[in-house]
PDB file of C-alpha atoms in Angstrom:
ATOM      1  CA  GLU A  19     -87.658 208.469 182.373  1.00 90.00           C
ATOM      2  CA  LEU A  20     -87.994 204.591 181.423  1.00 93.00           C
ATOM      3  CA  LEU A  21     -87.860 203.915 185.330  1.00 95.00           C
ATOM      4  CA  LEU A  22     -90.896 205.348 185.908  1.00 93.00           C
ATOM      5  CA  ASP A  23     -92.933 204.575 182.591  1.00 93.00           C
ATOM      6  CA  LYS A  24     -91.237 201.397 181.598  1.00 96.00           C
ATOM      7  CA  TYR A  25     -89.761 199.912 184.227  1.00 97.00           C
ATOM      8  CA  HIS A  26     -91.908 201.537 187.087  1.00 97.00           C
ATOM      9  CA  TYR A  27     -92.575 197.427 188.970  1.00 98.00           C
ATOM     10  CA  LEU A  28     -89.634 197.385 189.214  1.00 98.00           C
ATOM     11  CA  VAL A  29     -89.014 200.127 192.440  1.00 98.00           C
ATOM     12  CA  ALA A  30     -93.202 200.013 192.851  1.00 98.00           C
ATOM     13  CA  GLY A  31     -93.882 198.328 196.774  1.00 98.00           C
ATOM     14  CA  LYS A  32     -90.449 198.635 197.093  1.00 98.00           C
ATOM     15  CA  ARG A  33     -88.077 200.405 199.396  1.00 98.00           C
ATOM     16  CA  VAL A  34     -85.320 201.630 197.114  1.00 98.00           C
ATOM     17  CA  GLY A  35     -81.915 203.163 198.717  1.00 98.00           C
ATOM     18  CA  LEU A  36     -81.585 205.486 196.030  1.00 98.00           C
ATOM     19  CA  VAL A  37     -77.360 206.159 195.672  1.00 98.00           C
ATOM     20  CA  THR A  38     -77.007 209.410 193.474  1.00 97.00           C
ATOM     21  CA  ASN A  39     -76.212 213.351 192.534  1.00 95.00           C
ATOM     22  CA  GLN A  40     -76.665 215.982 190.926  1.00 94.00           C
ATOM     23  CA  SER A  41     -76.470 213.991 187.326  1.00 92.00           C
ATOM     24  CA  GLY A  42     -79.194 211.776 188.927  1.00 94.00           C
ATOM     25  CA  VAL A  43     -82.213 213.929 186.942  1.00 94.00           C
ATOM     26  CA  THR A  44     -84.714 213.591 183.805  1.00 93.00           C
ATOM     27  CA  SER A  45     -84.887 214.899 180.733  1.00 91.00           C
ATOM     28  CA  LYS A  46     -86.981 217.858 181.964  1.00 94.00           C
ATOM     29  CA  GLY A  47     -84.466 218.386 185.357  1.00 94.00           C
ATOM     30  CA  GLU A  48     -86.535 216.789 187.563  1.00 96.00           C
ATOM     31  CA  SER A  49     -84.116 215.257 190.100  1.00 96.00           C
ATOM     32  CA  ILE A  50     -84.319 211.643 190.573  1.00 97.00           C
ATOM     33  CA  ILE A  51     -84.553 212.193 194.648  1.00 97.00           C
ATOM     34  CA  ASP A  52     -87.934 213.941 194.028  1.00 97.00           C
ATOM     35  CA  LEU A  53     -89.288 211.418 191.284  1.00 97.00           C
ATOM     36  CA  LEU A  54     -88.665 208.364 194.073  1.00 98.00           C
ATOM     37  CA  ALA A  55     -90.617 210.848 196.978  1.00 98.00           C
ATOM     38  CA  GLY A  56     -92.593 212.176 195.227  1.00 97.00           C
ATOM     39  CA  ASP A  57     -94.089 208.441 193.822  1.00 97.00           C
ATOM     40  CA  GLU A  58     -97.257 207.377 196.998  1.00 97.00           C
ATOM     41  CA  THR A  59     -96.160 203.193 195.461  1.00 98.00           C
ATOM     42  CA  VAL A  60     -92.461 203.643 196.469  1.00 98.00           C
ATOM     43  CA  GLN A  61     -90.651 204.226 199.774  1.00 98.00           C
ATOM     44  CA  LEU A  62     -87.217 206.507 199.606  1.00 98.00           C
ATOM     45  CA  ALA A  63     -86.292 204.830 202.468  1.00 98.00           C
ATOM     46  CA  ALA A  64     -82.529 205.827 202.604  1.00 98.00           C
ATOM     47  CA  LEU A  65     -79.880 208.075 200.295  1.00 98.00           C
ATOM     48  CA  TYR A  66     -75.913 207.555 199.467  1.00 97.00           C
ATOM     49  CA  GLY A  67     -74.423 210.330 198.260  1.00 95.00           C
ATOM     50  CA  PRO A  68     -70.249 210.221 196.497  1.00 94.00           C
ATOM     51  CA  GLU A  69     -68.291 212.195 196.165  1.00 89.00           C
ATOM     52  CA  HIS A  70     -68.814 215.682 196.291  1.00 91.00           C
ATOM     53  CA  GLY A  71     -72.279 214.475 198.264  1.00 88.00           C
ATOM     54  CA  ILE A  72     -75.456 214.273 196.471  1.00 94.00           C
ATOM     55  CA  ASP A  73     -75.767 217.702 195.978  1.00 90.00           C
ATOM     56  CA  GLY A  74     -72.154 217.768 194.174  1.00 86.00           C
ATOM     57  CA  THR A  75     -71.346 220.703 196.601  1.00 85.00           C
ATOM     58  CA  ALA A  76     -68.251 219.431 197.924  1.00 87.00           C
ATOM     59  CA  SER A  77     -64.929 220.006 196.900  1.00 86.00           C
ATOM     60  CA  ALA A  78     -63.044 217.160 195.393  1.00 84.00           C
ATOM     61  CA  GLY A  79     -61.320 214.556 198.121  1.00 79.00           C
ATOM     62  CA  ALA A  80     -63.522 216.101 201.504  1.00 83.00           C
ATOM     63  CA  TYR A  81     -64.945 214.799 203.421  1.00 85.00           C
ATOM     64  CA  VAL A  82     -68.399 213.731 204.215  1.00 87.00           C
ATOM     65  CA  GLU A  83     -70.653 213.870 205.947  1.00 88.00           C
ATOM     66  CA  SER A  84     -73.656 211.657 206.584  1.00 92.00           C
ATOM     67  CA  TYR A  85     -76.861 213.144 208.012  1.00 94.00           C
ATOM     68  CA  ILE A  86     -80.662 212.767 207.836  1.00 96.00           C
ATOM     69  CA  HIS A  87     -82.177 215.332 205.362  1.00 97.00           C
ATOM     70  CA  PRO A  88     -83.902 218.211 206.263  1.00 96.00           C
ATOM     71  CA  SER A  89     -87.215 217.650 204.177  1.00 96.00           C
ATOM     72  CA  LEU A  90     -86.923 213.699 203.840  1.00 97.00           C
ATOM     73  CA  GLY A  91     -86.542 212.415 207.423  1.00 97.00           C
ATOM     74  CA  ILE A  92     -84.509 209.724 205.702  1.00 98.00           C
ATOM     75  CA  PRO A  93     -80.264 209.403 206.191  1.00 97.00           C
ATOM     76  CA  VAL A  94     -78.064 210.650 203.525  1.00 97.00           C
ATOM     77  CA  TYR A  95     -74.783 208.673 203.909  1.00 96.00           C
ATOM     78  CA  SER A  96     -71.428 209.096 202.549  1.00 95.00           C
ATOM     79  CA  LEU A  97     -69.765 207.424 200.030  1.00 95.00           C
ATOM     80  CA  TYR A  98     -67.057 208.932 200.608  1.00 93.00           C
ATOM     81  CA  GLY A  99     -65.714 209.092 203.761  1.00 82.00           C
ATOM     82  CA  SER A 100     -64.684 207.037 205.986  1.00 83.00           C
ATOM     83  CA  THR A 101     -66.737 204.336 205.049  1.00 91.00           C
ATOM     84  CA  ARG A 102     -66.921 204.424 200.974  1.00 93.00           C
ATOM     85  CA  MET A 103     -68.581 200.995 200.248  1.00 95.00           C
ATOM     86  CA  PRO A 104     -72.159 200.566 202.017  1.00 97.00           C
ATOM     87  CA  THR A 105     -72.212 199.285 205.133  1.00 97.00           C
ATOM     88  CA  ALA A 106     -74.279 195.872 206.436  1.00 97.00           C
ATOM     89  CA  GLU A 107     -76.649 199.142 208.383  1.00 97.00           C
ATOM     90  CA  MET A 108     -76.191 200.956 206.098  1.00 97.00           C
ATOM     91  CA  LEU A 109     -78.278 198.655 203.607  1.00 97.00           C
ATOM     92  CA  GLY A 110     -80.967 197.499 206.602  1.00 95.00           C
ATOM     93  CA  GLY A 111     -84.446 198.707 205.057  1.00 94.00           C
ATOM     94  CA  ILE A 112     -84.487 198.345 202.347  1.00 97.00           C
ATOM     95  CA  ASP A 113     -85.234 195.697 199.066  1.00 98.00           C
ATOM     96  CA  ILE A 114     -83.540 197.423 196.431  1.00 98.00           C
ATOM     97  CA  LEU A 115     -80.398 200.308 196.066  1.00 98.00           C
ATOM     98  CA  VAL A 116     -81.250 202.111 192.424  1.00 98.00           C
ATOM     99  CA  PHE A 117     -77.619 204.162 191.206  1.00 98.00           C
ATOM    100  CA  ASP A 118     -78.321 206.855 188.989  1.00 97.00           C
ATOM    101  CA  ILE A 119     -74.547 208.539 188.439  1.00 95.00           C
ATOM    102  CA  GLN A 120     -73.927 209.897 185.129  1.00 90.00           C
ATOM    103  CA  ASP A 121     -70.286 209.007 184.173  1.00 88.00           C
ATOM    104  CA  ILE A 122     -68.229 210.704 180.676  1.00 88.00           C
ATOM    105  CA  GLY A 123     -65.973 206.867 180.932  1.00 86.00           C
ATOM    106  CA  ALA A 124     -63.221 208.278 182.711  1.00 87.00           C
ATOM    107  CA  ARG A 125     -61.634 205.796 184.772  1.00 87.00           C
ATOM    108  CA  SER A 126     -60.242 207.780 187.760  1.00 84.00           C
ATOM    109  CA  TYR A 127     -63.170 209.460 188.485  1.00 84.00           C
ATOM    110  CA  THR A 128     -64.282 207.796 191.897  1.00 89.00           C
ATOM    111  CA  TYR A 129     -67.996 207.654 190.800  1.00 90.00           C
ATOM    112  CA  MET A 130     -68.158 204.398 189.056  1.00 92.00           C
ATOM    113  CA  SER A 131     -65.254 203.609 191.651  1.00 93.00           C
ATOM    114  CA  THR A 132     -68.794 203.286 194.067  1.00 95.00           C
ATOM    115  CA  LEU A 133     -70.416 201.970 191.789  1.00 97.00           C
ATOM    116  CA  ASN A 134     -67.909 198.859 192.006  1.00 96.00           C
ATOM    117  CA  TYR A 135     -67.935 198.888 196.044  1.00 97.00           C
ATOM    118  CA  CYS A 136     -71.468 199.442 195.703  1.00 97.00           C
ATOM    119  CA  LEU A 137     -72.323 196.159 193.450  1.00 98.00           C
ATOM    120  CA  VAL A 138     -70.310 194.129 196.099  1.00 97.00           C
ATOM    121  CA  ALA A 139     -71.652 195.547 198.670  1.00 98.00           C
ATOM    122  CA  ALA A 140     -74.516 194.718 197.485  1.00 97.00           C
ATOM    123  CA  GLN A 141     -73.817 190.920 196.743  1.00 98.00           C
ATOM    124  CA  LYS A 142     -71.990 189.817 200.529  1.00 97.00           C
ATOM    125  CA  TYR A 143     -76.123 191.541 201.354  1.00 97.00           C
ATOM    126  CA  ASN A 144     -77.779 188.891 198.979  1.00 97.00           C
ATOM    127  CA  LEU A 145     -79.293 193.033 197.622  1.00 97.00           C
ATOM    128  CA  PRO A 146     -80.910 192.905 194.345  1.00 97.00           C
ATOM    129  CA  VAL A 147     -79.017 196.809 192.174  1.00 97.00           C
ATOM    130  CA  LEU A 148     -81.019 198.734 189.240  1.00 98.00           C
ATOM    131  CA  VAL A 149     -78.434 200.259 187.706  1.00 97.00           C
ATOM    132  CA  LEU A 150     -80.467 203.303 185.739  1.00 96.00           C
ATOM    133  CA  ASP A 151     -78.475 203.761 182.875  1.00 94.00           C
ATOM    134  CA  ARG A 152     -77.910 206.957 179.906  1.00 88.00           C
ATOM    135  CA  PRO A 153     -75.782 207.957 177.358  1.00 88.00           C
ATOM    136  CA  ASN A 154     -72.122 209.083 178.227  1.00 84.00           C
ATOM    137  CA  PRO A 155     -72.675 213.185 177.585  1.00 84.00           C
ATOM    138  CA  VAL A 156     -69.363 213.730 175.178  1.00 85.00           C
ATOM    139  CA  GLY A 157     -70.353 210.504 173.050  1.00 85.00           C
ATOM    140  CA  GLY A 158     -68.004 207.317 175.445  1.00 86.00           C
ATOM    141  CA  VAL A 159     -66.680 206.941 171.708  1.00 88.00           C
ATOM    142  CA  ILE A 160     -63.267 207.563 172.331  1.00 88.00           C
ATOM    143  CA  VAL A 161     -61.595 204.402 173.666  1.00 91.00           C
ATOM    144  CA  GLU A 162     -57.938 204.988 174.789  1.00 94.00           C
ATOM    145  CA  GLY A 163     -54.318 205.407 176.968  1.00 94.00           C
ATOM    146  CA  PRO A 164     -52.708 202.800 179.300  1.00 94.00           C
ATOM    147  CA  VAL A 165     -55.098 200.280 180.828  1.00 94.00           C
ATOM    148  CA  LEU A 166     -54.468 199.680 184.903  1.00 92.00           C
ATOM    149  CA  GLU A 167     -53.012 196.797 186.169  1.00 95.00           C
ATOM    150  CA  ASP A 168     -53.925 194.943 189.292  1.00 93.00           C
ATOM    151  CA  ARG A 169     -51.131 196.325 191.004  1.00 95.00           C
ATOM    152  CA  TYR A 170     -52.437 199.833 190.931  1.00 93.00           C
ATOM    153  CA  ILE A 171     -56.283 198.843 191.018  1.00 91.00           C
ATOM    154  CA  SER A 172     -57.591 201.459 194.250  1.00 87.00           C
ATOM    155  CA  PHE A 173     -60.298 204.100 194.913  1.00 87.00           C
ATOM    156  CA  VAL A 174     -59.071 205.990 191.111  1.00 87.00           C
ATOM    157  CA  GLY A 175     -59.271 202.978 189.287  1.00 89.00           C
ATOM    158  CA  VAL A 176     -61.310 200.003 190.754  1.00 91.00           C
ATOM    159  CA  ASP A 177     -60.401 198.476 187.328  1.00 91.00           C
ATOM    160  CA  ASN A 178     -58.297 196.923 184.541  1.00 91.00           C
ATOM    161  CA  LEU A 179     -59.661 199.242 182.216  1.00 91.00           C
ATOM    162  CA  PRO A 180     -58.161 201.588 179.807  1.00 91.00           C
ATOM    163  CA  MET A 181     -58.054 205.911 181.168  1.00 90.00           C
ATOM    164  CA  ALA A 182     -61.105 206.023 178.483  1.00 91.00           C
ATOM    165  CA  HIS A 183     -63.658 203.686 179.483  1.00 92.00           C
ATOM    166  CA  GLY A 184     -66.483 205.717 177.192  1.00 90.00           C
ATOM    167  CA  MET A 185     -68.310 202.906 178.448  1.00 92.00           C
ATOM    168  CA  THR A 186     -72.053 204.397 180.878  1.00 92.00           C
ATOM    169  CA  ALA A 187     -72.583 203.481 184.780  1.00 93.00           C
ATOM    170  CA  GLY A 188     -74.637 200.148 182.993  1.00 95.00           C
ATOM    171  CA  GLU A 189     -71.967 199.073 180.739  1.00 94.00           C
ATOM    172  CA  LEU A 190     -69.771 198.756 183.330  1.00 94.00           C
ATOM    173  CA  ALA A 191     -71.810 197.679 186.364  1.00 96.00           C
ATOM    174  CA  GLN A 192     -72.662 194.352 183.798  1.00 96.00           C
ATOM    175  CA  PHE A 193     -67.793 194.642 183.714  1.00 95.00           C
ATOM    176  CA  PHE A 194     -67.175 194.632 186.723  1.00 96.00           C
ATOM    177  CA  ASN A 195     -69.428 192.300 186.947  1.00 96.00           C
ATOM    178  CA  ARG A 196     -68.075 189.656 186.548  1.00 96.00           C
ATOM    179  CA  LYS A 197     -65.651 189.890 189.194  1.00 95.00           C
ATOM    180  CA  ILE A 198     -67.966 190.598 191.595  1.00 97.00           C
ATOM    181  CA  GLY A 199     -71.797 188.471 190.697  1.00 95.00           C
ATOM    182  CA  ALA A 200     -73.917 190.555 191.962  1.00 94.00           C
TER     183      ALA A 200
END
């Protein structure tokens, strides 16, 4: 709601690439995809889906294909298949990359790995990123477990975080960005 009210100027007149899944909804359950697609001042130019796809229906670990959205006619790029980081081609034709995926603050969840990779790509291709932040649905107050060591960094652990880090997507983006500089 805040994006479309208070911060609308950040996307108005822009070609938007949206990284999202089924958690990208307003408090009324309205899809961010539908809201941006219906906004006459915004051109929703591409969608990017993490593990499980933009609708969250693909099985854990299942390869997710890229495709053309059936009703919007725009590309839906898979970031959980042979490509996990957006390429120059995938980002071509957009002015800003918007990330709207809710997270529970667990290091091994790949949604925030996708955020990390999007920040790296945005830095590489000089593209602004807007991370839509929202409260952690499980509270975000538990921070515990071993901190990931560099030698174990992978897609299920992209940075030196404890198993339960408690951060929101916005806080995590700032944390990741200390090394990325997007």
